[in-house]
Amino acid sequence: MPVIGVLYAGPPSASYGPFMDAFRQGLSEAGYVEGQNLAIEYRWGEDNYDRLSALAADLVGRKVDLIMASSPPSARAAKSATSTIPIVFRGGADPVADGLVASLAHPGGNLTGVSFVPNELTAKRLELLSELVPQAGVIALLVNPNNTTAERTTRDVQEAAHTKGLRLHVLKASSESEIDTAFASLVQLHAGALIVGADPFLSTRRERLVALASRHAVPAIYAWREFVAIGGLISYGSSLIAAFRLVGAYAGKILKGTKPSDLPVEQPTKYELVINLKTAKALGLEIPPSLLARADEAIE
């Protein structure tokens, strides 16, 4: 029975359940069902990215048949641990710039997966937030400094803010106490709106982030619809569920014998704009008709 090692940067939590369900659905397309003809071993980083290297080495020592890396930090740790065991990643950064693959079309080596490459997405979120809250002259950006993509994200948003004549404050949080501190500082900074960066740690704290945004009455935009589904204001990005399903399908193909180097890194072809109308009303915001018309989903 083949064994897949799942390397996840965060803790085991209910918020990760839907993504693993999607991963298993992708595997089932190749005929693999956990507990029947496939075993899955989980390694949790507990939001300590420094632990990932040891966890990846543990999976290599276990001689798993494939490693599923659920985020860029996990993918980098897995790549450092083995050059022979196939690795399928779900990445939000640029896998070529990060040295994971040689190119998107021809990955080479033992890695392939799904990547949300376009860096302009973060700048696009600033544009959408500015359109929704035009009176906000000061915007805050929340990033996890432990994520190597934070610097790139910050640079992109700073450029976009400068172009639009907006002031930007960068807030950093890699723990729950730092998240609380960041939100508390919004008042002193006179920030009229907030962009939450795409990051595994921040994603697993989405209930806390959405609750704090509501408590501080700050309009916030997120990368994933999962935030908006639980009360977040607006999101713009690709579907995490679809990405994990594709990662599972790739894993199934590799277990069947396909080489990772023969599977191009996939990129999403569709980006979802989701707006929570109830949250907008609670914040006293009127959604511009042009923005509402472009929304893929409006949650009542």
Short mmCIF file of N, CA and C in Angstrom, two decimals, residues 115-275:
data_model
loop_
_atom_site.label_atom_id
_atom_site.label_comp_id
_atom_site.label_asym_id
_atom_site.label_seq_id
_atom_site.Cartn_x
_atom_site.Cartn_y
_atom_site.Cartn_z
N SER A 115 0.35 26.41 -8.41
CA SER A 115 0.91 27.66 -7.91
C SER A 115 0.03 28.84 -8.27
N PHE A 116 -0.16 29.73 -7.28
CA PHE A 116 -0.88 30.98 -7.53
C PHE A 116 0.15 32.05 -7.83
N VAL A 117 0.76 31.96 -8.99
CA VAL A 117 1.94 32.76 -9.31
C VAL A 117 1.70 34.26 -9.36
N PRO A 118 0.62 34.75 -9.99
CA PRO A 118 0.55 36.19 -10.26
C PRO A 118 0.68 37.06 -9.00
N ASN A 119 1.78 37.80 -8.91
CA ASN A 119 1.99 38.68 -7.76
C ASN A 119 1.06 39.88 -7.80
N GLU A 120 0.54 40.18 -8.98
CA GLU A 120 -0.31 41.35 -9.09
C GLU A 120 -1.64 41.17 -8.36
N LEU A 121 -1.92 39.95 -7.89
CA LEU A 121 -3.17 39.72 -7.16
C LEU A 121 -3.25 40.58 -5.91
N THR A 122 -2.16 40.71 -5.18
CA THR A 122 -2.18 41.51 -3.96
C THR A 122 -2.44 42.97 -4.29
N ALA A 123 -1.81 43.47 -5.36
CA ALA A 123 -2.06 44.84 -5.79
C ALA A 123 -3.51 45.01 -6.24
N LYS A 124 -4.05 43.98 -6.87
CA LYS A 124 -5.44 44.01 -7.31
C LYS A 124 -6.37 44.10 -6.10
N ARG A 125 -6.01 43.42 -5.01
CA ARG A 125 -6.84 43.48 -3.80
C ARG A 125 -6.86 44.91 -3.25
N LEU A 126 -5.74 45.60 -3.35
CA LEU A 126 -5.71 46.99 -2.89
C LEU A 126 -6.64 47.84 -3.74
N GLU A 127 -6.65 47.62 -5.05
CA GLU A 127 -7.53 48.37 -5.94
C GLU A 127 -9.00 48.13 -5.59
N LEU A 128 -9.34 46.85 -5.35
CA LEU A 128 -10.73 46.51 -5.03
C LEU A 128 -11.15 47.12 -3.70
N LEU A 129 -10.25 47.07 -2.73
CA LEU A 129 -10.56 47.63 -1.41
C LEU A 129 -10.71 49.14 -1.50
N SER A 130 -9.87 49.78 -2.30
CA SER A 130 -9.95 51.22 -2.48
C SER A 130 -11.25 51.61 -3.19
N GLU A 131 -11.70 50.76 -4.10
CA GLU A 131 -12.96 51.02 -4.80
C GLU A 131 -14.14 50.88 -3.84
N LEU A 132 -14.03 49.92 -2.91
CA LEU A 132 -15.11 49.68 -1.95
C LEU A 132 -15.12 50.73 -0.84
N VAL A 133 -13.94 51.18 -0.44
CA VAL A 133 -13.82 52.18 0.64
C VAL A 133 -12.99 53.36 0.11
N PRO A 134 -13.56 54.15 -0.81
CA PRO A 134 -12.78 55.23 -1.45
C PRO A 134 -12.31 56.31 -0.49
N GLN A 135 -12.99 56.42 0.67
CA GLN A 135 -12.62 57.46 1.63
C GLN A 135 -11.39 57.09 2.45
N ALA A 136 -10.92 55.85 2.34
CA ALA A 136 -9.77 55.40 3.12
C ALA A 136 -8.47 55.86 2.46
N GLY A 137 -7.83 56.86 3.05
CA GLY A 137 -6.56 57.35 2.51
C GLY A 137 -5.37 56.63 3.10
N VAL A 138 -5.61 55.90 4.20
CA VAL A 138 -4.56 55.13 4.87
C VAL A 138 -4.98 53.66 4.89
N ILE A 139 -4.13 52.79 4.35
CA ILE A 139 -4.41 51.35 4.28
C ILE A 139 -3.35 50.61 5.08
N ALA A 140 -3.76 49.54 5.75
CA ALA A 140 -2.81 48.69 6.47
C ALA A 140 -2.70 47.34 5.76
N LEU A 141 -1.52 46.76 5.80
CA LEU A 141 -1.27 45.44 5.22
C LEU A 141 -0.75 44.52 6.33
N LEU A 142 -1.39 43.38 6.52
CA LEU A 142 -0.98 42.42 7.55
C LEU A 142 -0.29 41.24 6.88
N VAL A 143 0.96 40.98 7.27
CA VAL A 143 1.72 39.86 6.72
C VAL A 143 2.37 39.07 7.84
N ASN A 144 2.73 37.84 7.54
CA ASN A 144 3.51 37.00 8.46
C ASN A 144 4.98 37.15 8.06
N PRO A 145 5.82 37.76 8.90
CA PRO A 145 7.21 37.99 8.52
C PRO A 145 8.03 36.71 8.36
N ASN A 146 7.53 35.60 8.89
CA ASN A 146 8.25 34.33 8.77
C ASN A 146 8.08 33.69 7.41
N ASN A 147 7.16 34.21 6.63
CA ASN A 147 6.93 33.69 5.28
C ASN A 147 7.80 34.47 4.30
N THR A 148 8.55 33.74 3.49
CA THR A 148 9.47 34.40 2.55
C THR A 148 8.73 35.22 1.49
N THR A 149 7.43 34.99 1.32
CA THR A 149 6.66 35.77 0.35
C THR A 149 6.26 37.13 0.90
N ALA A 150 6.45 37.35 2.20
CA ALA A 150 6.00 38.60 2.82
C ALA A 150 6.67 39.81 2.21
N GLU A 151 7.97 39.70 1.94
CA GLU A 151 8.71 40.82 1.37
C GLU A 151 8.20 41.18 -0.01
N ARG A 152 7.94 40.15 -0.82
CA ARG A 152 7.43 40.40 -2.18
C ARG A 152 6.04 41.01 -2.12
N THR A 153 5.19 40.48 -1.24
CA THR A 153 3.84 41.01 -1.09
C THR A 153 3.87 42.46 -0.66
N THR A 154 4.72 42.77 0.32
CA THR A 154 4.83 44.14 0.81
C THR A 154 5.26 45.08 -0.29
N ARG A 155 6.24 44.66 -1.07
CA ARG A 155 6.75 45.51 -2.16
C ARG A 155 5.65 45.80 -3.19
N ASP A 156 4.88 44.76 -3.54
CA ASP A 156 3.83 44.93 -4.54
C ASP A 156 2.76 45.91 -4.06
N VAL A 157 2.36 45.75 -2.80
CA VAL A 157 1.30 46.62 -2.27
C VAL A 157 1.81 48.05 -2.10
N GLN A 158 3.06 48.20 -1.68
CA GLN A 158 3.63 49.55 -1.54
C GLN A 158 3.63 50.28 -2.87
N GLU A 159 4.00 49.57 -3.94
CA GLU A 159 4.01 50.19 -5.26
C GLU A 159 2.60 50.59 -5.70
N ALA A 160 1.64 49.69 -5.45
CA ALA A 160 0.26 49.97 -5.83
C ALA A 160 -0.30 51.15 -5.02
N ALA A 161 0.03 51.19 -3.73
CA ALA A 161 -0.45 52.27 -2.87
C ALA A 161 0.15 53.61 -3.31
N HIS A 162 1.42 53.60 -3.65
CA HIS A 162 2.09 54.83 -4.10
C HIS A 162 1.44 55.36 -5.39
N THR A 163 1.12 54.43 -6.30
CA THR A 163 0.50 54.80 -7.56
C THR A 163 -0.86 55.47 -7.33
N LYS A 164 -1.60 54.98 -6.32
CA LYS A 164 -2.94 55.51 -6.06
C LYS A 164 -2.91 56.68 -5.06
N GLY A 165 -1.72 57.04 -4.59
CA GLY A 165 -1.62 58.15 -3.65
C GLY A 165 -2.11 57.81 -2.26
N LEU A 166 -1.99 56.55 -1.88
CA LEU A 166 -2.44 56.11 -0.56
C LEU A 166 -1.25 55.89 0.37
N ARG A 167 -1.46 56.08 1.66
CA ARG A 167 -0.43 55.77 2.65
C ARG A 167 -0.61 54.33 3.10
N LEU A 168 0.49 53.61 3.22
CA LEU A 168 0.43 52.21 3.60
C LEU A 168 1.24 51.96 4.86
N HIS A 169 0.64 51.26 5.81
CA HIS A 169 1.34 50.81 7.01
C HIS A 169 1.42 49.29 6.97
N VAL A 170 2.60 48.73 7.14
CA VAL A 170 2.78 47.28 7.12
C VAL A 170 2.81 46.76 8.55
N LEU A 171 1.89 45.86 8.86
CA LEU A 171 1.80 45.23 10.18
C LEU A 171 2.26 43.79 10.06
N LYS A 172 2.97 43.31 11.06
CA LYS A 172 3.52 41.95 11.01
C LYS A 172 3.00 41.12 12.18
N ALA A 173 2.65 39.88 11.89
CA ALA A 173 2.14 38.99 12.93
C ALA A 173 2.49 37.55 12.61
N SER A 174 3.16 36.89 13.55
CA SER A 174 3.47 35.47 13.41
C SER A 174 2.99 34.68 14.62
N SER A 175 2.17 35.33 15.46
CA SER A 175 1.57 34.67 16.62
C SER A 175 0.22 35.32 16.89
N GLU A 176 -0.61 34.66 17.69
CA GLU A 176 -1.93 35.20 17.96
C GLU A 176 -1.84 36.52 18.74
N SER A 177 -0.88 36.63 19.65
CA SER A 177 -0.75 37.88 20.40
C SER A 177 -0.35 39.03 19.48
N GLU A 178 0.48 38.72 18.46
CA GLU A 178 0.88 39.75 17.51
C GLU A 178 -0.27 40.16 16.61
N ILE A 179 -1.18 39.21 16.33
CA ILE A 179 -2.38 39.56 15.57
C ILE A 179 -3.21 40.57 16.36
N ASP A 180 -3.40 40.31 17.66
CA ASP A 180 -4.16 41.23 18.51
C ASP A 180 -3.50 42.60 18.55
N THR A 181 -2.17 42.61 18.67
CA THR A 181 -1.43 43.89 18.72
C THR A 181 -1.59 44.66 17.41
N ALA A 182 -1.53 43.92 16.30
CA ALA A 182 -1.66 44.57 14.99
C ALA A 182 -3.01 45.25 14.84
N PHE A 183 -4.07 44.58 15.25
CA PHE A 183 -5.41 45.18 15.14
C PHE A 183 -5.56 46.36 16.10
N ALA A 184 -4.97 46.25 17.28
CA ALA A 184 -5.05 47.35 18.23
C ALA A 184 -4.37 48.61 17.70
N SER A 185 -3.35 48.42 16.85
CA SER A 185 -2.61 49.57 16.31
C SER A 185 -3.34 50.26 15.17
N LEU A 186 -4.37 49.63 14.63
CA LEU A 186 -5.09 50.23 13.51
C LEU A 186 -5.68 51.59 13.86
N VAL A 187 -6.15 51.72 15.11
CA VAL A 187 -6.76 52.98 15.54
C VAL A 187 -5.72 54.09 15.56
N GLN A 188 -4.54 53.80 16.17
CA GLN A 188 -3.49 54.81 16.24
C GLN A 188 -2.98 55.22 14.86
N LEU A 189 -3.01 54.25 13.93
CA LEU A 189 -2.53 54.52 12.58
C LEU A 189 -3.57 55.20 11.70
N HIS A 190 -4.81 55.28 12.22
CA HIS A 190 -5.92 55.87 11.45
C HIS A 190 -6.13 55.13 10.13
N ALA A 191 -5.94 53.81 10.17
CA ALA A 191 -6.11 53.00 8.97
C ALA A 191 -7.60 52.82 8.67
N GLY A 192 -7.98 53.15 7.44
CA GLY A 192 -9.38 53.05 7.06
C GLY A 192 -9.76 51.71 6.46
N ALA A 193 -8.77 50.87 6.17
CA ALA A 193 -9.04 49.56 5.58
C ALA A 193 -7.80 48.68 5.75
N LEU A 194 -8.00 47.37 5.57
CA LEU A 194 -6.93 46.41 5.83
C LEU A 194 -6.86 45.35 4.74
N ILE A 195 -5.63 45.02 4.32
CA ILE A 195 -5.39 43.90 3.43
C ILE A 195 -4.71 42.80 4.24
N VAL A 196 -5.28 41.61 4.23
CA VAL A 196 -4.68 40.48 4.94
C VAL A 196 -3.93 39.62 3.92
N GLY A 197 -2.63 39.48 4.13
CA GLY A 197 -1.81 38.72 3.20
C GLY A 197 -2.15 37.24 3.17
N ALA A 198 -1.87 36.60 2.04
CA ALA A 198 -2.09 35.16 1.89
C ALA A 198 -0.93 34.43 2.56
N ASP A 199 -1.25 33.68 3.61
CA ASP A 199 -0.21 33.00 4.39
C ASP A 199 -0.86 31.84 5.13
N PRO A 200 -0.17 30.68 5.24
CA PRO A 200 -0.75 29.53 5.94
C PRO A 200 -1.16 29.83 7.38
N PHE A 201 -0.29 30.54 8.11
CA PHE A 201 -0.60 30.86 9.51
C PHE A 201 -1.83 31.74 9.61
N LEU A 202 -1.89 32.79 8.79
CA LEU A 202 -3.03 33.70 8.82
C LEU A 202 -4.30 33.00 8.36
N SER A 203 -4.18 32.09 7.40
CA SER A 203 -5.36 31.39 6.89
C SER A 203 -5.98 30.50 7.97
N THR A 204 -5.14 29.85 8.77
CA THR A 204 -5.68 28.98 9.81
C THR A 204 -6.23 29.78 10.99
N ARG A 205 -5.99 31.09 10.98
CA ARG A 205 -6.55 31.96 12.03
C ARG A 205 -7.66 32.82 11.46
N ARG A 206 -8.34 32.35 10.44
CA ARG A 206 -9.30 33.20 9.76
C ARG A 206 -10.49 33.58 10.66
N GLU A 207 -10.93 32.68 11.55
CA GLU A 207 -12.03 33.04 12.45
C GLU A 207 -11.63 34.21 13.34
N ARG A 208 -10.40 34.17 13.86
CA ARG A 208 -9.91 35.24 14.73
C ARG A 208 -9.77 36.54 13.96
N LEU A 209 -9.23 36.47 12.76
CA LEU A 209 -9.03 37.67 11.95
C LEU A 209 -10.35 38.34 11.59
N VAL A 210 -11.32 37.52 11.18
CA VAL A 210 -12.63 38.06 10.80
C VAL A 210 -13.32 38.67 12.03
N ALA A 211 -13.20 38.02 13.18
CA ALA A 211 -13.82 38.54 14.40
C ALA A 211 -13.20 39.87 14.81
N LEU A 212 -11.87 39.98 14.70
CA LEU A 212 -11.18 41.22 15.07
C LEU A 212 -11.52 42.35 14.10
N ALA A 213 -11.63 42.01 12.82
CA ALA A 213 -12.01 43.02 11.83
C ALA A 213 -13.40 43.56 12.13
N SER A 214 -14.29 42.66 12.57
CA SER A 214 -15.65 43.07 12.92
C SER A 214 -15.64 43.92 14.19
N ARG A 215 -14.86 43.49 15.19
CA ARG A 215 -14.81 44.21 16.47
C ARG A 215 -14.26 45.62 16.29
N HIS A 216 -13.25 45.76 15.43
CA HIS A 216 -12.63 47.06 15.21
C HIS A 216 -13.31 47.83 14.07
N ALA A 217 -14.33 47.21 13.47
CA ALA A 217 -15.09 47.84 12.38
C ALA A 217 -14.18 48.33 11.26
N VAL A 218 -13.25 47.48 10.87
CA VAL A 218 -12.33 47.84 9.79
C VAL A 218 -12.65 47.01 8.54
N PRO A 219 -12.91 47.63 7.40
CA PRO A 219 -13.13 46.88 6.15
C PRO A 219 -11.84 46.16 5.76
N ALA A 220 -11.95 44.86 5.49
CA ALA A 220 -10.75 44.07 5.19
C ALA A 220 -10.98 43.19 3.97
N ILE A 221 -9.93 43.02 3.19
CA ILE A 221 -9.98 42.13 2.03
C ILE A 221 -9.01 40.99 2.25
N TYR A 222 -9.41 39.80 1.81
CA TYR A 222 -8.65 38.58 2.04
C TYR A 222 -8.36 37.88 0.70
N ALA A 223 -7.50 36.87 0.76
CA ALA A 223 -7.14 36.14 -0.46
C ALA A 223 -8.15 35.06 -0.81
N TRP A 224 -8.86 34.53 0.20
CA TRP A 224 -9.68 33.33 -0.05
C TRP A 224 -11.14 33.54 0.36
N ARG A 225 -12.04 32.91 -0.36
CA ARG A 225 -13.48 33.04 -0.07
C ARG A 225 -13.84 32.44 1.28
N GLU A 226 -12.98 31.53 1.81
CA GLU A 226 -13.27 30.92 3.10
C GLU A 226 -13.39 31.97 4.20
N PHE A 227 -12.68 33.09 4.07
CA PHE A 227 -12.79 34.19 5.04
C PHE A 227 -14.17 34.84 4.94
N VAL A 228 -14.62 35.06 3.71
CA VAL A 228 -15.88 35.77 3.49
C VAL A 228 -17.07 34.89 3.89
N ALA A 229 -16.91 33.59 3.73
CA ALA A 229 -17.98 32.65 4.08
C ALA A 229 -18.31 32.69 5.57
N ILE A 230 -17.34 33.10 6.40
CA ILE A 230 -17.58 33.15 7.85
C ILE A 230 -17.73 34.59 8.35
N GLY A 231 -17.95 35.52 7.43
CA GLY A 231 -18.24 36.88 7.85
C GLY A 231 -17.25 37.94 7.42
N GLY A 232 -16.18 37.55 6.70
CA GLY A 232 -15.24 38.54 6.17
C GLY A 232 -15.92 39.39 5.11
N LEU A 233 -15.39 40.57 4.86
CA LEU A 233 -16.05 41.51 3.95
C LEU A 233 -15.92 41.12 2.48
N ILE A 234 -14.69 40.92 2.01
CA ILE A 234 -14.47 40.72 0.59
C ILE A 234 -13.20 39.90 0.39
N SER A 235 -13.18 39.11 -0.67
CA SER A 235 -11.98 38.34 -1.01
C SER A 235 -11.80 38.33 -2.52
N TYR A 236 -10.54 38.17 -2.91
CA TYR A 236 -10.23 38.04 -4.33
C TYR A 236 -9.06 37.09 -4.47
N GLY A 237 -9.30 36.00 -5.16
CA GLY A 237 -8.25 35.00 -5.35
C GLY A 237 -8.81 33.76 -6.00
N SER A 238 -7.96 32.78 -6.17
CA SER A 238 -8.40 31.52 -6.75
C SER A 238 -9.00 30.64 -5.66
N SER A 239 -9.51 29.49 -6.06
CA SER A 239 -10.17 28.59 -5.12
C SER A 239 -9.17 27.64 -4.49
N LEU A 240 -9.07 27.69 -3.16
CA LEU A 240 -8.19 26.75 -2.45
C LEU A 240 -8.69 25.32 -2.59
N ILE A 241 -10.00 25.15 -2.55
CA ILE A 241 -10.58 23.81 -2.68
C ILE A 241 -10.20 23.20 -4.02
N ALA A 242 -10.33 23.98 -5.10
CA ALA A 242 -9.97 23.49 -6.43
C ALA A 242 -8.49 23.17 -6.51
N ALA A 243 -7.66 23.99 -5.85
CA ALA A 243 -6.21 23.77 -5.88
C ALA A 243 -5.85 22.46 -5.19
N PHE A 244 -6.41 22.21 -4.03
CA PHE A 244 -6.09 20.97 -3.30
C PHE A 244 -6.63 19.74 -4.03
N ARG A 245 -7.75 19.90 -4.72
CA ARG A 245 -8.28 18.77 -5.51
C ARG A 245 -7.31 18.43 -6.64
N LEU A 246 -6.76 19.47 -7.27
CA LEU A 246 -5.80 19.24 -8.35
C LEU A 246 -4.49 18.65 -7.82
N VAL A 247 -4.06 19.09 -6.65
CA VAL A 247 -2.87 18.51 -6.03
C VAL A 247 -3.09 17.01 -5.79
N GLY A 248 -4.29 16.65 -5.34
CA GLY A 248 -4.62 15.25 -5.13
C GLY A 248 -4.61 14.46 -6.44
N ALA A 249 -5.14 15.08 -7.50
CA ALA A 249 -5.15 14.41 -8.81
C ALA A 249 -3.72 14.19 -9.31
N TYR A 250 -2.86 15.18 -9.12
CA TYR A 250 -1.45 15.04 -9.50
C TYR A 250 -0.78 13.93 -8.69
N ALA A 251 -1.08 13.89 -7.39
CA ALA A 251 -0.49 12.85 -6.54
C ALA A 251 -0.92 11.47 -7.04
N GLY A 252 -2.18 11.35 -7.42
CA GLY A 252 -2.66 10.07 -7.92
C GLY A 252 -1.96 9.66 -9.21
N LYS A 253 -1.74 10.61 -10.10
CA LYS A 253 -1.04 10.31 -11.36
C LYS A 253 0.39 9.85 -11.10
N ILE A 254 1.05 10.50 -10.14
CA ILE A 254 2.43 10.14 -9.84
C ILE A 254 2.50 8.76 -9.20
N LEU A 255 1.56 8.45 -8.33
CA LEU A 255 1.53 7.11 -7.72
C LEU A 255 1.27 6.04 -8.79
N LYS A 256 0.61 6.43 -9.88
CA LYS A 256 0.35 5.50 -10.99
C LYS A 256 1.57 5.35 -11.89
N GLY A 257 2.59 6.21 -11.70
CA GLY A 257 3.81 6.05 -12.48
C GLY A 257 4.28 7.26 -13.26
N THR A 258 3.47 8.33 -13.33
CA THR A 258 3.89 9.53 -14.04
C THR A 258 5.01 10.24 -13.27
N LYS A 259 6.00 10.75 -13.97
CA LYS A 259 7.08 11.47 -13.31
C LYS A 259 6.65 12.92 -13.01
N PRO A 260 7.04 13.45 -11.85
CA PRO A 260 6.71 14.85 -11.55
C PRO A 260 7.21 15.81 -12.63
N SER A 261 8.37 15.52 -13.20
CA SER A 261 8.94 16.40 -14.22
C SER A 261 8.11 16.45 -15.49
N ASP A 262 7.21 15.47 -15.67
CA ASP A 262 6.35 15.44 -16.86
C ASP A 262 5.00 16.13 -16.62
N LEU A 263 4.79 16.63 -15.41
CA LEU A 263 3.53 17.30 -15.08
C LEU A 263 3.80 18.80 -14.88
N PRO A 264 3.38 19.66 -15.80
CA PRO A 264 3.64 21.09 -15.65
C PRO A 264 2.96 21.65 -14.40
N VAL A 265 3.58 22.65 -13.80
CA VAL A 265 2.97 23.32 -12.65
C VAL A 265 1.71 24.03 -13.13
N GLU A 266 0.60 23.69 -12.48
CA GLU A 266 -0.68 24.27 -12.90
C GLU A 266 -0.89 25.64 -12.26
N GLN A 267 -1.57 26.48 -13.00
CA GLN A 267 -1.96 27.79 -12.49
C GLN A 267 -3.47 27.93 -12.61
N PRO A 268 -4.11 28.61 -11.67
CA PRO A 268 -5.56 28.78 -11.76
C PRO A 268 -5.92 29.63 -12.97
N THR A 269 -7.02 29.31 -13.57
CA THR A 269 -7.49 30.06 -14.74
C THR A 269 -8.61 31.02 -14.37
N LYS A 270 -9.09 30.90 -13.12
CA LYS A 270 -10.22 31.73 -12.70
C LYS A 270 -9.95 32.29 -11.31
N TYR A 271 -10.28 33.56 -11.14
CA TYR A 271 -10.14 34.20 -9.84
C TYR A 271 -11.50 34.68 -9.38
N GLU A 272 -11.83 34.40 -8.14
CA GLU A 272 -13.15 34.67 -7.61
C GLU A 272 -13.17 35.97 -6.80
N LEU A 273 -14.17 36.80 -7.08
CA LEU A 273 -14.44 37.98 -6.27
C LEU A 273 -15.70 37.68 -5.47
N VAL A 274 -15.55 37.63 -4.15
CA VAL A 274 -16.66 37.28 -3.26
C VAL A 274 -16.89 38.41 -2.28
N ILE A 275 -18.15 38.81 -2.11
CA ILE A 275 -18.50 39.92 -1.22
C ILE A 275 -19.57 39.45 -0.24
#
